[in-house]
mmCIF file of C-alpha atoms and ligand atoms in Angstrom:
data_model
loop_
_atom_site.group_PDB
_atom_site.id
_atom_site.type_symbol
_atom_site.label_atom_id
_atom_site.label_comp_id
_atom_site.label_asym_id
_atom_site.label_seq_id
_atom_site.Cartn_x
_atom_site.Cartn_y
_atom_site.Cartn_z
ATOM 1 C CA MET T 1 15.647 -0.390 10.690
ATOM 2 C CA GLU T 2 15.451 -0.720 14.433
ATOM 3 C CA ILE T 3 15.697 2.236 16.751
ATOM 4 C CA HIS T 4 17.982 1.355 19.629
ATOM 5 C CA SER T 5 18.765 4.770 20.993
ATOM 6 C CA VAL T 6 17.344 8.284 20.982
ATOM 7 C CA SER T 7 19.135 11.294 22.390
ATOM 8 C CA PHE T 8 17.850 14.806 22.602
ATOM 9 C CA ILE T 9 20.622 17.003 21.170
ATOM 10 C CA LYS T 10 19.370 20.573 21.437
ATOM 11 C CA SER T 11 16.657 23.136 20.850
ATOM 12 C CA SER T 12 17.625 25.974 18.524
ATOM 13 C CA ALA T 13 15.870 29.282 18.027
ATOM 14 C CA HIS T 14 17.744 29.907 14.782
ATOM 15 C CA PRO T 15 19.088 27.613 12.032
ATOM 16 C CA ARG T 16 22.653 28.843 12.659
ATOM 17 C CA GLU T 17 22.501 27.327 16.164
ATOM 18 C CA CYS T 18 21.599 23.862 14.876
ATOM 19 C CA PRO T 19 24.003 20.909 15.213
ATOM 20 C CA PRO T 20 26.594 20.143 12.482
ATOM 21 C CA MET T 21 25.229 18.834 9.182
ATOM 22 C CA ASP T 22 27.218 15.631 9.440
ATOM 23 C CA LYS T 23 24.505 12.990 9.229
ATOM 24 C CA PRO T 24 21.259 12.360 7.371
ATOM 25 C CA GLU T 25 18.352 14.413 8.670
ATOM 26 C CA TYR T 26 14.558 14.322 8.399
ATOM 27 C CA ALA T 27 12.457 17.329 9.377
ATOM 28 C CA PHE T 28 8.931 16.841 10.720
ATOM 29 C CA ILE T 29 6.599 19.699 9.989
ATOM 30 C CA GLY T 30 2.859 20.291 10.177
ATOM 31 C CA ARG T 31 0.040 22.412 11.545
ATOM 32 C CA SER T 32 -0.360 22.570 15.309
ATOM 33 C CA ASN T 33 -2.360 19.610 16.586
ATOM 34 C CA VAL T 34 -1.684 17.505 13.483
ATOM 35 C CA GLY T 35 -0.276 14.795 15.765
ATOM 36 C CA LYS T 36 3.422 15.541 15.276
ATOM 37 C CA SER T 37 4.568 14.882 18.857
ATOM 38 C CA SER T 38 2.513 11.698 18.984
ATOM 39 C CA LEU T 39 3.938 10.484 15.677
ATOM 40 C CA ILE T 40 7.525 11.199 16.719
ATOM 41 C CA ASN T 41 6.957 9.338 19.967
ATOM 42 C CA MET T 42 5.337 6.476 18.073
ATOM 43 C CA ILE T 43 8.330 6.245 15.716
ATOM 44 C CA VAL T 44 10.979 6.279 18.410
ATOM 45 C CA GLY T 45 8.898 4.149 20.730
ATOM 46 C CA ARG T 46 9.271 6.369 23.741
ATOM 47 C CA LEU T 47 6.593 8.250 25.542
ATOM 48 C CA SER T 48 6.810 12.018 25.835
ATOM 49 C CA MET T 49 10.101 12.452 23.975
ATOM 50 C CA ALA T 50 8.681 15.271 21.905
ATOM 51 C CA LYS T 51 6.782 16.833 24.812
ATOM 52 C CA ILE T 52 9.222 19.675 24.691
ATOM 53 C CA SER T 53 7.453 21.101 21.659
ATOM 54 C CA SER T 54 3.899 20.362 22.668
ATOM 55 C CA THR T 55 2.671 23.811 23.669
ATOM 56 C CA PRO T 56 0.836 24.956 20.543
ATOM 57 C CA GLY T 57 2.183 28.135 19.059
ATOM 58 C CA LYS T 58 4.419 28.793 22.040
ATOM 59 C CA THR T 59 7.599 26.873 21.394
ATOM 60 C CA GLN T 60 9.118 28.218 18.215
ATOM 61 C CA LEU T 61 12.181 26.054 18.505
ATOM 62 C CA ILE T 62 13.877 23.573 16.225
ATOM 63 C CA ASN T 63 14.421 20.384 18.222
ATOM 64 C CA HIS T 64 17.130 17.959 17.177
ATOM 65 C CA PHE T 65 17.104 14.330 18.251
ATOM 66 C CA GLU T 66 19.818 11.896 17.291
ATOM 67 C CA ILE T 67 18.657 8.385 16.509
ATOM 68 C CA ASN T 68 20.999 5.398 16.930
ATOM 69 C CA SER T 69 23.879 7.521 18.132
ATOM 70 C CA ASP T 70 25.454 4.373 19.605
ATOM 71 C CA LYS T 71 26.363 3.269 16.060
ATOM 72 C CA LYS T 72 28.190 6.060 14.326
ATOM 73 C CA ASP T 73 27.562 4.942 10.741
ATOM 74 C CA GLU T 74 23.856 4.379 11.438
ATOM 75 C CA SER T 75 22.998 7.585 13.241
ATOM 76 C CA TRP T 76 20.673 10.250 11.885
ATOM 77 C CA TYR T 77 18.776 13.335 13.008
ATOM 78 C CA LEU T 78 15.070 13.464 13.563
ATOM 79 C CA THR T 79 14.138 17.128 13.670
ATOM 80 C CA ASP T 80 10.949 18.508 15.130
ATOM 81 C CA LEU T 81 10.109 21.863 13.560
ATOM 82 C CA PRO T 82 7.647 24.237 15.231
ATOM 83 C CA GLY T 83 4.000 23.671 14.297
ATOM 84 C CA PHE T 84 2.291 26.264 12.139
ATOM 85 C CA GLY T 85 -1.217 27.543 11.504
ATOM 86 C CA TYR T 86 -2.143 27.945 15.148
ATOM 87 C CA ALA T 87 -5.000 30.461 15.151
ATOM 88 C CA LYS T 88 -3.928 32.375 18.255
ATOM 89 C CA VAL T 89 -0.466 33.196 16.986
ATOM 90 C CA SER T 90 0.067 36.815 15.912
ATOM 91 C CA LYS T 91 0.896 37.745 12.332
ATOM 92 C CA LYS T 92 4.367 38.807 13.458
ATOM 93 C CA GLU T 93 5.032 35.373 14.981
ATOM 94 C CA ARG T 94 3.671 33.646 11.877
ATOM 95 C CA VAL T 95 6.028 35.624 9.653
ATOM 96 C CA LYS T 96 8.909 34.770 11.967
ATOM 97 C CA TRP T 97 7.976 31.080 11.913
ATOM 98 C CA GLU T 98 7.895 31.095 8.131
ATOM 99 C CA ARG T 99 11.220 32.875 7.802
ATOM 100 C CA THR T 100 12.998 30.616 10.300
ATOM 101 C CA SER T 101 11.543 27.406 8.871
ATOM 102 C CA LYS T 102 12.384 28.328 5.291
ATOM 103 C CA GLN T 103 15.906 29.385 6.266
ATOM 104 C CA PHE T 104 16.312 26.078 8.045
ATOM 105 C CA LEU T 105 14.983 23.939 5.193
ATOM 106 C CA GLU T 106 16.930 25.782 2.509
ATOM 107 C CA GLY T 107 20.213 25.885 4.414
ATOM 108 C CA ARG T 108 20.347 22.371 5.806
ATOM 109 C CA THR T 109 22.357 20.531 3.166
ATOM 110 C CA ASN T 110 22.120 17.194 5.014
ATOM 111 C CA LEU T 111 18.312 17.259 4.943
ATOM 112 C CA MET T 112 17.245 14.081 3.150
ATOM 113 C CA CYS T 113 13.529 14.737 3.248
ATOM 114 C CA THR T 114 10.827 16.812 4.930
ATOM 115 C CA MET T 115 8.005 14.818 6.456
ATOM 116 C CA MET T 116 4.899 16.916 5.817
ATOM 117 C CA LEU T 117 2.267 15.859 8.311
ATOM 118 C CA VAL T 118 -1.377 16.148 7.263
ATOM 119 C CA ASP T 119 -4.406 15.420 9.458
ATOM 120 C CA SER T 120 -6.560 12.785 7.761
ATOM 121 C CA ARG T 121 -9.708 14.039 9.487
ATOM 122 C CA LEU T 122 -9.671 17.404 7.749
ATOM 123 C CA LYS T 123 -10.172 18.427 4.160
ATOM 124 C CA ALA T 124 -7.054 19.687 2.403
ATOM 125 C CA GLN T 125 -5.879 22.841 4.183
ATOM 126 C CA GLN T 126 -4.690 25.748 2.060
ATOM 127 C CA VAL T 127 -1.771 26.450 4.384
ATOM 128 C CA ASP T 128 -0.509 22.867 3.863
ATOM 129 C CA LEU T 129 -0.965 23.067 0.089
ATOM 130 C CA ASP T 130 0.884 26.395 0.043
ATOM 131 C CA PHE T 131 3.751 24.952 2.042
ATOM 132 C CA MET T 132 4.061 21.958 -0.268
ATOM 133 C CA ALA T 133 3.990 24.312 -3.268
ATOM 134 C CA TYR T 134 6.848 26.261 -1.694
ATOM 135 C CA MET T 135 8.857 23.057 -1.180
ATOM 136 C CA GLY T 136 8.218 21.990 -4.759
ATOM 137 C CA GLU T 137 9.253 25.365 -6.151
ATOM 138 C CA THR T 138 12.378 25.385 -3.988
ATOM 139 C CA GLY T 139 13.320 21.830 -4.940
ATOM 140 C CA LEU T 140 13.084 20.494 -1.394
ATOM 141 C CA PRO T 141 12.144 16.801 -1.311
ATOM 142 C CA PHE T 142 9.156 15.934 0.863
ATOM 143 C CA VAL T 143 6.700 13.150 1.555
ATOM 144 C CA ILE T 144 3.193 13.418 2.968
ATOM 145 C CA VAL T 145 2.489 11.639 6.249
ATOM 146 C CA PHE T 146 -1.236 11.336 6.890
ATOM 147 C CA THR T 147 -1.892 11.187 10.630
ATOM 148 C CA LYS T 148 -4.708 9.812 12.847
ATOM 149 C CA VAL T 149 -6.048 7.353 10.275
ATOM 150 C CA ASP T 150 -7.409 5.184 13.092
ATOM 151 C CA LYS T 151 -10.231 7.738 13.288
ATOM 152 C CA LEU T 152 -11.459 6.771 9.804
ATOM 153 C CA ASN T 153 -13.310 3.636 8.768
ATOM 154 C CA LYS T 154 -12.424 1.856 5.560
ATOM 155 C CA THR T 155 -14.770 3.885 3.352
ATOM 156 C CA GLU T 156 -13.821 7.210 4.935
ATOM 157 C CA ARG T 157 -10.157 6.377 4.472
ATOM 158 C CA ALA T 158 -10.590 5.547 0.790
ATOM 159 C CA ASN T 159 -12.644 8.720 0.246
ATOM 160 C CA PHE T 160 -10.124 10.859 2.087
ATOM 161 C CA LEU T 161 -7.193 9.501 0.093
ATOM 162 C CA SER T 162 -8.887 9.883 -3.275
ATOM 163 C CA GLY T 163 -10.135 13.380 -2.353
ATOM 164 C CA TYR T 164 -6.696 14.510 -1.206
ATOM 165 C CA THR T 165 -5.039 13.043 -4.301
ATOM 166 C CA GLU T 166 -7.502 14.907 -6.504
ATOM 167 C CA VAL T 167 -6.702 18.220 -4.789
ATOM 168 C CA MET T 168 -2.950 17.576 -5.059
ATOM 169 C CA LEU T 169 -3.164 16.712 -8.727
ATOM 170 C CA ASN T 170 -4.653 20.145 -9.444
ATOM 171 C CA GLN T 171 -1.260 21.495 -8.498
ATOM 172 C CA TRP T 172 1.181 18.645 -9.136
ATOM 173 C CA SER T 173 1.816 16.359 -12.079
ATOM 174 C CA LYS T 174 2.142 13.403 -9.714
ATOM 175 C CA MET T 175 1.623 12.602 -6.047
ATOM 176 C CA PRO T 176 4.609 12.714 -3.708
ATOM 177 C CA PRO T 177 5.229 9.531 -1.695
ATOM 178 C CA VAL T 178 2.544 9.083 0.948
ATOM 179 C CA PHE T 179 2.598 7.372 4.357
ATOM 180 C CA ILE T 180 -0.608 6.467 6.137
ATOM 181 C CA THR T 181 -0.116 6.492 9.881
ATOM 182 C CA SER T 182 -1.691 6.283 13.298
ATOM 183 C CA SER T 183 0.106 6.900 16.552
ATOM 184 C CA GLU T 184 -2.667 4.982 18.303
ATOM 185 C CA THR T 185 -2.268 1.743 16.340
ATOM 186 C CA LYS T 186 1.343 2.240 15.148
ATOM 187 C CA GLU T 187 0.162 1.833 11.566
ATOM 188 C CA GLY T 188 2.816 3.097 9.159
ATOM 189 C CA ARG T 189 5.732 2.808 11.594
ATOM 190 C CA GLU T 190 7.496 0.033 9.738
ATOM 191 C CA GLU T 191 7.068 1.777 6.384
ATOM 192 C CA LEU T 192 8.563 4.977 7.811
ATOM 193 C CA LEU T 193 11.517 3.136 9.339
ATOM 194 C CA ASN T 194 12.164 1.364 6.027
ATOM 195 C CA PHE T 195 12.036 4.715 4.284
ATOM 196 C CA PHE T 196 14.609 6.222 6.684
ATOM 197 C CA GLU T 197 16.874 3.213 6.275
ATOM 198 C CA GLN T 198 16.763 3.288 2.479
ATOM 199 C CA THR T 199 17.142 7.053 2.266
ATOM 200 C CA ASN T 200 20.011 7.103 4.795
ATOM 201 C CA SER T 201 21.999 4.899 2.445
ATOM 202 C CA LEU T 202 21.979 7.765 -0.097
ATOM 203 C CA PHE T 203 23.735 10.179 2.280
HETATM 204 P P1 GDP G 1 1.072 18.213 17.724
HETATM 205 O O1 GDP G 1 0.540 19.529 18.204
HETATM 206 O O2 GDP G 1 1.128 18.179 16.225
HETATM 207 O O3 GDP G 1 2.363 17.798 18.350
HETATM 208 O O4 GDP G 1 -0.041 17.111 18.076
HETATM 209 P P2 GDP G 1 -0.133 16.053 19.271
HETATM 210 O O5 GDP G 1 0.740 14.883 19.016
HETATM 211 O O6 GDP G 1 0.015 16.762 20.578
HETATM 212 O O7 GDP G 1 -1.638 15.547 19.055
HETATM 213 C C1 GDP G 1 -2.740 16.418 19.026
HETATM 214 C C2 GDP G 1 -3.997 15.664 19.456
HETATM 215 O O8 GDP G 1 -4.293 14.625 18.521
HETATM 216 C C3 GDP G 1 -3.842 14.978 20.814
HETATM 217 O O9 GDP G 1 -5.086 15.065 21.477
HETATM 218 C C4 GDP G 1 -3.532 13.547 20.454
HETATM 219 O O10 GDP G 1 -3.941 12.625 21.433
HETATM 220 C C5 GDP G 1 -4.311 13.353 19.170
HETATM 221 N N1 GDP G 1 -3.651 12.380 18.286
HETATM 222 C C6 GDP G 1 -2.379 12.457 17.826
HETATM 223 N N2 GDP G 1 -2.109 11.397 17.032
HETATM 224 C C7 GDP G 1 -3.221 10.637 16.989
HETATM 225 C C8 GDP G 1 -3.559 9.389 16.331
HETATM 226 O O11 GDP G 1 -2.779 8.773 15.601
HETATM 227 N N3 GDP G 1 -4.832 8.938 16.519
HETATM 228 C C9 GDP G 1 -5.735 9.574 17.289
HETATM 229 N N4 GDP G 1 -6.948 9.045 17.410
HETATM 230 N N5 GDP G 1 -5.447 10.736 17.930
HETATM 231 C C10 GDP G 1 -4.213 11.252 17.790
#
């Protein structure tokens, strides 16, 4: 797939304000600072498109972008969900984030897949594992997108991947699909675009 156009559609504070569920959609979710804005910009090939959501813990908005809107039968939504796990956010805000995100994910019938971003420099974070467990229990399809892999050398990368797989397999009978990415080197971009193209055809 090639991306030939990107339009910002809207920011929504609540799932009921989101655009119509008339095209395939992919939600990007992850802890603050995981590299979500950078990855989205890397995918769409435009600088600062996702800047709108870059203030950690502040912007609790669901941001919809329409990709390839110039070709009606090829267009899809890329959705930037608010980051979670930011230490300075109050418990009340965390609860609100969780409620809004879960309402969004469970109510969005056009959602093809959730892209669960995971920082490859950190050991498996409980909050990420808990969120994946929730998605599994709820029957929401997701893939893991490991970010910032340019920071790891070959050995570190292999160790990280085997370590993460081991942790996942304590909880899951098999690994979900995994993408290994870097916004710096654009590693993983083509694989992600192929994934969107193939999955869009199921809509
Ligand atoms: P967000 O809070 O999840 O949207 O994260 P950002 O995209 O703002 O990135 C957080 C920090 O990680 C920034 O300092 C980025 O420059 C850095 N970063 C993001 N992606 C990468 C990457 O692929 N490689 C490297 N080396 N740094 C990255």
